[in-house]
mmCIF file of C-alpha atoms in Angstrom:
data_model
loop_
_atom_site.group_PDB
_atom_site.id
_atom_site.type_symbol
_atom_site.label_atom_id
_atom_site.label_comp_id
_atom_site.label_asym_id
_atom_site.label_seq_id
_atom_site.Cartn_x
_atom_site.Cartn_y
_atom_site.Cartn_z
ATOM 1 C CA MET A 1 106.048 115.356 56.747
ATOM 2 C CA ARG A 2 108.905 114.562 59.118
ATOM 3 C CA ARG A 3 110.141 118.141 59.031
ATOM 4 C CA THR A 4 106.614 119.391 59.692
ATOM 5 C CA VAL A 5 106.348 117.248 62.825
ATOM 6 C CA ARG A 6 109.724 118.516 64.021
ATOM 7 C CA ARG A 7 108.709 122.124 63.443
ATOM 8 C CA ILE A 8 105.490 121.588 65.369
ATOM 9 C CA MET A 9 107.448 119.942 68.194
ATOM 10 C CA ARG A 10 109.861 122.891 68.293
ATOM 11 C CA ARG A 11 106.988 125.368 68.440
ATOM 12 C CA TRP A 12 104.915 123.472 70.984
ATOM 13 C CA LEU A 13 107.618 121.900 73.165
ATOM 14 C CA PRO A 14 111.002 123.514 73.402
ATOM 15 C CA THR A 15 113.911 121.115 73.737
ATOM 16 C CA TRP A 16 114.599 122.115 77.337
ATOM 17 C CA VAL A 17 111.037 121.078 78.321
ATOM 18 C CA VAL A 18 111.498 117.632 76.762
ATOM 19 C CA VAL A 19 114.892 117.235 78.444
ATOM 20 C CA GLY A 20 113.456 118.448 81.751
ATOM 21 C CA LEU A 21 110.617 115.921 81.523
ATOM 22 C CA GLY A 22 113.139 113.208 80.719
ATOM 23 C CA LEU A 23 115.232 114.109 83.743
ATOM 24 C CA LEU A 24 112.101 114.248 85.899
ATOM 25 C CA LEU A 25 111.066 110.749 84.775
ATOM 26 C CA ASN A 26 114.559 109.444 85.585
ATOM 27 C CA ILE A 27 114.404 111.042 89.041
ATOM 28 C CA VAL A 28 110.950 109.546 89.683
ATOM 29 C CA SER A 29 112.286 106.144 88.608
ATOM 30 C CA ALA A 30 115.271 106.453 90.954
ATOM 31 C CA LEU A 31 113.047 107.531 93.852
ATOM 32 C CA MET A 32 110.680 104.610 93.236
ATOM 33 C CA THR A 33 113.607 102.215 93.274
ATOM 34 C CA ASN A 34 115.264 103.793 96.291
ATOM 35 C CA PHE A 35 112.222 104.160 98.515
ATOM 36 C CA TYR A 36 109.305 101.962 97.508
ATOM 37 C CA ILE A 37 111.001 98.998 95.828
ATOM 38 C CA ASP A 38 113.825 98.697 98.368
ATOM 39 C CA ASP A 39 111.369 98.977 101.274
ATOM 40 C CA ALA A 40 109.042 96.383 99.743
ATOM 41 C CA THR A 41 112.010 94.065 99.134
ATOM 42 C CA GLN A 42 113.031 94.369 102.793
ATOM 43 C CA GLN A 43 109.470 93.550 103.847
ATOM 44 C CA ALA A 44 109.477 90.505 101.554
ATOM 45 C CA ASN A 45 112.790 89.373 103.063
ATOM 46 C CA THR A 46 111.315 89.795 106.553
ATOM 47 C CA LEU A 47 108.400 87.561 105.536
ATOM 48 C CA VAL A 48 110.819 84.892 104.309
ATOM 49 C CA GLN A 49 112.769 85.136 107.560
ATOM 50 C CA GLN A 50 109.553 84.765 109.600
ATOM 51 C CA GLN A 51 108.674 81.727 107.535
ATOM 52 C CA GLN A 52 112.082 80.160 108.178
ATOM 53 C CA ASN A 53 111.761 80.879 111.906
ATOM 54 C CA ASN A 54 108.351 79.232 111.915
ATOM 55 C CA ASP A 55 109.808 76.188 110.137
ATOM 56 C CA LYS A 56 112.515 75.895 112.792
ATOM 57 C CA LEU A 57 109.936 76.287 115.552
ATOM 58 C CA ILE A 58 107.748 73.600 113.965
ATOM 59 C CA SER A 59 110.739 71.269 114.018
ATOM 60 C CA VAL A 60 111.409 72.024 117.699
ATOM 61 C CA VAL A 61 107.762 71.541 118.668
ATOM 62 C CA TRP A 62 107.612 68.197 116.821
ATOM 63 C CA GLN A 63 110.688 67.103 118.763
ATOM 64 C CA GLN A 64 108.808 68.006 121.946
ATOM 65 C CA VAL A 65 105.825 65.909 120.842
ATOM 66 C CA GLU A 66 108.185 62.993 120.223
ATOM 67 C CA THR A 67 109.871 63.555 123.587
ATOM 68 C CA LEU A 68 106.499 63.302 125.309
ATOM 69 C CA GLU A 69 105.820 60.085 123.421
ATOM 70 C CA ARG A 70 109.160 58.660 124.625
ATOM 71 C CA LYS A 71 108.314 59.697 128.210
ATOM 72 C CA ARG A 72 104.951 57.994 127.907
ATOM 73 C CA GLU A 73 106.580 54.789 126.656
ATOM 74 C CA HIS A 74 109.279 54.938 129.318
ATOM 75 C CA ILE A 75 106.778 55.357 132.184
ATOM 76 C CA MET A 76 104.591 52.547 130.857
ATOM 77 C CA THR A 77 107.619 50.270 130.521
ATOM 78 C CA MET A 78 108.825 51.078 134.041
ATOM 79 C CA LEU A 79 105.373 50.502 135.555
ATOM 80 C CA THR A 80 104.851 47.283 133.583
ATOM 81 C CA VAL A 81 108.247 45.868 134.590
ATOM 82 C CA SER A 82 107.834 46.811 138.245
ATOM 83 C CA ASP A 83 104.279 45.442 138.388
ATOM 84 C CA GLY A 84 105.345 42.235 136.616
ATOM 85 C CA ALA A 85 108.104 41.762 139.187
ATOM 86 C CA GLY A 86 105.633 42.416 141.987
ATOM 87 C CA ASP A 87 107.681 45.399 143.101
ATOM 88 C CA VAL A 88 107.394 49.195 143.049
ATOM 89 C CA ILE A 89 109.661 51.514 141.143
ATOM 90 C CA PRO A 90 112.670 52.397 143.306
ATOM 91 C CA ALA A 91 112.192 55.798 145.005
ATOM 92 C CA PRO A 92 115.169 57.579 143.314
ATOM 93 C CA VAL A 93 114.021 56.395 139.865
ATOM 94 C CA GLU A 94 110.434 57.353 140.630
ATOM 95 C CA ALA A 95 111.557 60.814 141.792
ATOM 96 C CA GLN A 96 113.453 61.366 138.528
ATOM 97 C CA LEU A 97 110.483 60.222 136.436
ATOM 98 C CA ILE A 98 108.133 62.543 138.314
ATOM 99 C CA LYS A 99 110.624 65.405 137.991
ATOM 100 C CA GLY A 100 110.833 64.767 134.246
ATOM 101 C CA LEU A 101 107.038 64.852 134.013
ATOM 102 C CA SER A 102 106.708 68.077 135.995
ATOM 103 C CA ASP A 103 108.279 69.988 133.081
ATOM 104 C CA TRP A 104 105.527 68.803 130.762
ATOM 105 C CA ILE A 105 102.309 68.350 132.721
ATOM 106 C CA ALA A 106 100.507 70.687 135.104
ATOM 107 C CA GLN A 107 99.818 68.207 137.934
ATOM 108 C CA PRO A 108 102.420 65.463 138.146
ATOM 109 C CA PRO A 109 101.453 62.601 140.465
ATOM 110 C CA SER A 110 103.074 62.326 143.865
ATOM 111 C CA ARG A 111 103.641 58.599 143.239
ATOM 112 C CA LEU A 112 103.878 56.607 139.988
ATOM 113 C CA ARG A 113 101.569 53.627 140.206
ATOM 114 C CA LEU A 114 99.307 51.802 137.790
ATOM 115 C CA ALA A 115 96.399 53.588 139.496
ATOM 116 C CA THR A 116 97.836 57.045 138.632
ATOM 117 C CA LEU A 117 98.742 56.027 135.074
ATOM 118 C CA PRO A 118 95.420 57.052 133.415
ATOM 119 C CA ASP A 119 95.661 60.581 134.854
ATOM 120 C CA VAL A 120 99.303 60.904 133.723
ATOM 121 C CA MET A 121 98.425 59.651 130.218
ATOM 122 C CA THR A 122 95.501 62.092 129.985
ATOM 123 C CA GLN A 123 97.769 64.987 130.933
ATOM 124 C CA LEU A 124 100.406 63.831 128.430
ATOM 125 C CA ASP A 125 97.703 63.630 125.742
ATOM 126 C CA THR A 126 96.640 67.189 126.564
ATOM 127 C CA ALA A 127 100.241 68.429 126.388
ATOM 128 C CA GLN A 128 100.758 66.691 123.042
ATOM 129 C CA ARG A 129 97.494 68.069 121.681
ATOM 130 C CA THR A 130 98.547 71.580 122.696
ATOM 131 C CA LEU A 131 101.880 71.127 120.934
ATOM 132 C CA ARG A 132 100.197 69.743 117.801
ATOM 133 C CA ASP A 133 97.808 72.704 117.779
ATOM 134 C CA LYS A 134 100.837 74.991 117.940
ATOM 135 C CA VAL A 135 102.361 73.176 114.941
ATOM 136 C CA ASP A 136 99.079 73.540 113.047
ATOM 137 C CA GLN A 137 98.946 77.258 113.818
ATOM 138 C CA LEU A 138 102.551 77.788 112.731
ATOM 139 C CA TYR A 139 101.852 75.893 109.505
ATOM 140 C CA LEU A 140 98.793 78.071 108.792
ATOM 141 C CA ASP A 141 100.864 81.168 109.569
ATOM 142 C CA ASN A 142 103.440 79.983 107.033
ATOM 143 C CA LEU A 143 100.755 79.520 104.382
ATOM 144 C CA ARG A 144 99.553 83.073 105.038
ATOM 145 C CA LEU A 145 103.141 84.375 104.884
ATOM 146 C CA VAL A 146 103.710 82.594 101.556
ATOM 147 C CA GLU A 147 100.579 84.215 100.149
ATOM 148 C CA ILE A 148 101.569 87.692 101.379
ATOM 149 C CA HIS A 149 105.119 87.201 100.081
ATOM 150 C CA GLY A 150 103.795 86.192 96.645
ATOM 151 C CA SER A 151 101.568 89.259 96.360
ATOM 152 C CA LYS A 152 104.396 91.511 97.585
ATOM 153 C CA MET A 153 106.786 90.055 95.005
ATOM 154 C CA GLU A 154 104.191 90.675 92.263
ATOM 155 C CA ALA A 155 103.878 94.297 93.382
ATOM 156 C CA ILE A 156 107.671 94.661 93.433
ATOM 157 C CA SER A 157 107.876 93.223 89.920
ATOM 158 C CA ARG A 158 105.243 95.657 88.635
ATOM 159 C CA MET A 159 106.984 98.601 90.269
ATOM 160 C CA ARG A 160 110.370 97.568 88.857
ATOM 161 C CA ASN A 161 108.857 97.324 85.385
ATOM 162 C CA LEU A 162 107.249 100.735 85.787
ATOM 163 C CA ALA A 163 110.519 102.243 87.066
ATOM 164 C CA LEU A 164 112.403 100.746 84.116
ATOM 165 C CA PHE A 165 109.784 102.057 81.685
ATOM 166 C CA LEU A 166 110.011 105.560 83.178
ATOM 167 C CA GLN A 167 113.793 105.392 83.015
ATOM 168 C CA VAL A 168 113.801 104.394 79.343
ATOM 169 C CA ILE A 169 111.246 107.059 78.399
ATOM 170 C CA GLY A 170 113.228 109.633 80.381
ATOM 171 C CA LEU A 171 116.442 108.635 78.672
ATOM 172 C CA ALA A 172 114.757 108.910 75.269
ATOM 173 C CA MET A 173 113.569 112.405 76.144
ATOM 174 C CA VAL A 174 117.053 113.429 77.277
ATOM 175 C CA LEU A 175 118.473 112.065 74.028
ATOM 176 C CA ALA A 176 115.943 114.200 72.143
ATOM 177 C CA ARG A 177 118.160 117.150 72.970
ATOM 178 C CA ASP A 178 121.039 115.570 71.032
ATOM 179 C CA LEU A 179 118.748 114.718 68.153
ATOM 180 C CA ASN A 180 117.477 118.264 68.111
ATOM 181 C CA ARG A 181 121.054 119.607 67.909
ATOM 182 C CA ARG A 182 121.746 117.260 65.015
ATOM 183 C CA ASP A 183 118.596 118.502 63.258
ATOM 184 C CA TYR A 184 119.749 122.111 63.702
ATOM 185 C CA ALA A 185 123.162 121.232 62.363
ATOM 186 C CA TYR A 186 121.557 119.392 59.411
ATOM 187 C CA ALA A 187 119.180 122.304 58.778
ATOM 188 C CA SER A 188 121.992 124.873 58.835
ATOM 189 C CA VAL A 189 124.075 122.775 56.413
ATOM 190 C CA SER A 190 121.056 122.427 54.110
ATOM 191 C CA LYS A 191 120.468 126.192 54.134
ATOM 192 C CA LYS A 192 124.082 126.905 53.218
ATOM 193 C CA ARG A 193 123.769 124.788 50.077
#
């Protein structure tokens, strides 16, 4: 039975065809690894890098939210102390406070007084809300990046498995040449007996 199968294989598929197919499968496997898998791995690494950049940016934006909160507390403290003393904030201090606010709010007041405090607080609230929205958006972007990265890694895993399978099958076909030589050697020894 085994010899019959070998004879059929020799008649239907010459050894060089099997070896050629084996080499072709190995080349396809190498090309898959070199082009598709390496490119997909670079894309996955880019996604991870984007995610890390977003994490750093989230940290920076949260620090900005906290900075605005400290500014709010500082202005309220200064106005409360000056009002409690029956005095106004000294002009150089007031100028520095207003200058510090101008980096964060669109319309800083010309003078810091209890009367202008509600408008300043509203603008600070708006600035903080904008920053929090940015944090939310970055967080949602990270969730999307994690999902894309996961699906890309699954695709890479499937392609690596396929490339490995093609490589093993190709190697087996190339080794068929050696097995075929051994069969010829065995057959010629058998005939001599």
